[in-house]
Amino acid sequence: MKISTRGRYAVRVMLDLAEQDSEAYIPLADIAGRQEISEKYLESIVSVLSKNQLVRSLRGKGGGYRLAKKPSEYTIGSILRAAEGSLAPAACLEEGTPPCSRLPFCKTRKMWEGLYRCINEYFDGITLQDLLEDNETFFRRQR
């Protein structure tokens, strides 16, 4: 499994917003500048985050983006799934995919299911707040 730039940047955007005043709307240009990411590319990312109700947006003067909830209420898994669509390491595990014709005799399915479970448990066990605090004890515990 490989997390795309879209997923990695989505986490960076959310973390950037978490570091700002929680009541203020932050202009996309400010985020793009701090994160050194193209503003045009960020537009597509925040659009997905907004559609998934992870951020709130406000148009016009004084507009921008802010978190819809507290940093402790966001898991990295929820952010990555919003940006990536799925964290499944194999296509047969993605929701809505028709059952694989090899399923009745597939000897690798359980292995992929185990990896998928580990991926979800790991990313769902980390919040934006954990990243904000850069808690070394927390990350040592995750290894």
Coordinates of C-alpha atoms in Angstrom, one line a residue:
M1 CA 0.0 0.0 0.0
K2 CA 1.3 3.5 -0.9
I3 CA -0.2 6.7 0.4
S4 CA -0.4 9.2 -2.4
T5 CA 0.7 12.9 -2.2
R6 CA -3.0 13.7 -2.0
G7 CA -3.3 11.7 1.3
R8 CA 0.0 13.0 2.7
Y9 CA -0.9 16.6 1.9
A10 CA -4.4 16.2 3.3
V11 CA -2.8 15.2 6.7
R12 CA -0.5 18.2 6.5
V13 CA -3.3 20.6 5.7
M14 CA -5.4 19.2 8.6
L15 CA -2.4 19.5 10.9
D16 CA -1.7 23.1 9.7
L17 CA -5.3 24.0 10.5
A18 CA -5.0 22.4 13.9
E19 CA -2.0 24.6 14.7
Q20 CA -4.0 27.8 14.0
D21 CA -6.7 29.6 16.0
S22 CA -9.6 27.2 16.0
E23 CA -12.2 30.0 15.4
A24 CA -10.4 31.7 12.6
Y25 CA -10.8 30.8 8.9
I26 CA -7.4 30.4 7.4
P27 CA -6.8 31.5 3.7
L28 CA -5.7 28.7 1.4
A29 CA -2.8 30.8 0.2
D30 CA -1.4 30.9 3.8
I31 CA -1.6 27.1 4.2
A32 CA 0.0 26.6 0.8
G33 CA 2.8 29.0 1.7
R34 CA 3.5 27.3 5.0
Q35 CA 3.3 23.8 3.6
E36 CA 5.1 24.6 0.3
I37 CA 2.3 23.0 -1.7
S38 CA 0.7 24.4 -4.8
E39 CA -2.4 26.4 -4.0
K40 CA -4.1 24.9 -7.0
Y41 CA -3.4 21.3 -5.8
L42 CA -4.6 22.2 -2.3
E43 CA -7.9 23.5 -3.7
S44 CA -8.8 19.9 -4.8
I45 CA -7.7 18.5 -1.5
V46 CA -9.6 20.9 0.7
S47 CA -12.6 20.4 -1.5
V48 CA -12.6 16.7 -0.7
L49 CA -12.0 17.4 3.0
S50 CA -14.9 19.9 3.0
K51 CA -17.3 17.4 1.2
N52 CA -16.4 14.9 3.9
Q53 CA -17.2 17.5 6.6
L54 CA -13.7 17.5 8.0
V55 CA -13.2 21.2 7.5
R56 CA -15.5 24.2 7.3
S57 CA -15.1 26.8 4.6
L58 CA -16.1 30.4 4.2
R59 CA -16.0 32.3 1.0
G60 CA -15.1 36.0 0.5
K61 CA -13.1 38.5 2.5
G62 CA -12.0 36.9 5.8
G63 CA -12.8 33.5 4.3
G64 CA -10.8 30.3 4.3
Y65 CA -10.8 27.0 6.1
R66 CA -10.9 25.7 9.6
L67 CA -11.4 22.4 11.3
A68 CA -15.0 21.3 11.9
K69 CA -14.0 19.6 15.2
K70 CA -11.3 19.5 17.8
P71 CA -7.9 18.0 16.8
S72 CA -8.5 15.1 19.2
E73 CA -11.6 14.1 17.3
Y74 CA -9.9 13.4 14.0
T75 CA -8.1 10.2 13.4
I76 CA -5.4 10.1 10.7
G77 CA -7.3 7.1 9.3
S78 CA -10.4 9.2 8.7
I79 CA -8.4 11.9 7.0
L80 CA -6.5 9.4 4.7
R81 CA -9.7 7.6 3.8
A82 CA -11.4 10.9 2.9
A83 CA -8.4 11.8 0.7
E84 CA -7.5 8.4 -0.7
G85 CA -10.9 6.7 -0.9
S86 CA -9.6 3.5 0.6
L87 CA -6.6 2.2 2.5
A88 CA -7.1 -1.4 1.3
P89 CA -3.9 -3.1 0.2
A90 CA -5.7 -5.2 -2.3
A91 CA -8.6 -4.4 -4.6
C92 CA -10.7 -7.3 -3.4
L93 CA -10.9 -5.7 0.1
E94 CA -12.4 -2.4 -1.1
E95 CA -16.0 -1.7 -0.2
G96 CA -18.4 -2.0 -3.1
T97 CA -16.1 -4.2 -5.1
P98 CA -17.7 -7.3 -6.5
P99 CA -16.5 -10.5 -4.9
C100 CA -13.4 -11.9 -6.5
S101 CA -13.9 -15.1 -8.5
R102 CA -10.9 -16.6 -6.7
L103 CA -12.4 -16.0 -3.2
P104 CA -13.5 -19.6 -2.5
F105 CA -9.9 -20.9 -2.9
C106 CA -7.8 -17.8 -2.3
K107 CA -4.9 -18.6 0.0
T108 CA -3.8 -15.0 0.4
R109 CA -7.0 -13.3 1.3
K110 CA -6.5 -13.7 5.0
M111 CA -3.1 -12.2 4.8
W112 CA -4.4 -9.1 3.0
E113 CA -7.3 -8.8 5.5
G114 CA -4.7 -8.9 8.3
L115 CA -2.6 -6.2 6.8
Y116 CA -5.8 -4.1 6.1
R117 CA -6.8 -4.5 9.8
C118 CA -3.3 -3.4 10.9
I119 CA -3.3 -0.4 8.6
N120 CA -6.7 0.8 9.9
E121 CA -6.0 0.1 13.5
Y122 CA -2.7 2.0 13.3
F123 CA -4.0 5.1 11.5
D124 CA -7.3 5.1 13.5
G125 CA -5.1 5.0 16.7
I126 CA -3.4 8.3 15.9
T127 CA -5.2 11.7 16.2
L128 CA -4.3 15.1 14.9
Q129 CA -3.8 16.0 18.6
D130 CA -1.2 13.3 18.9
L131 CA 0.7 14.8 15.9
L132 CA 0.3 18.3 17.4
E133 CA 1.9 17.1 20.6
D134 CA 4.6 15.2 18.8
N135 CA 4.4 12.8 21.6
E136 CA 7.5 10.5 21.4
T137 CA 6.1 8.2 24.1
F138 CA 2.9 7.7 22.0
F139 CA 4.9 6.8 18.8
R140 CA 7.2 4.5 20.6
R141 CA 4.2 2.7 21.9
Q142 CA 2.9 2.3 18.4
R143 CA 5.9 0.4 17.1

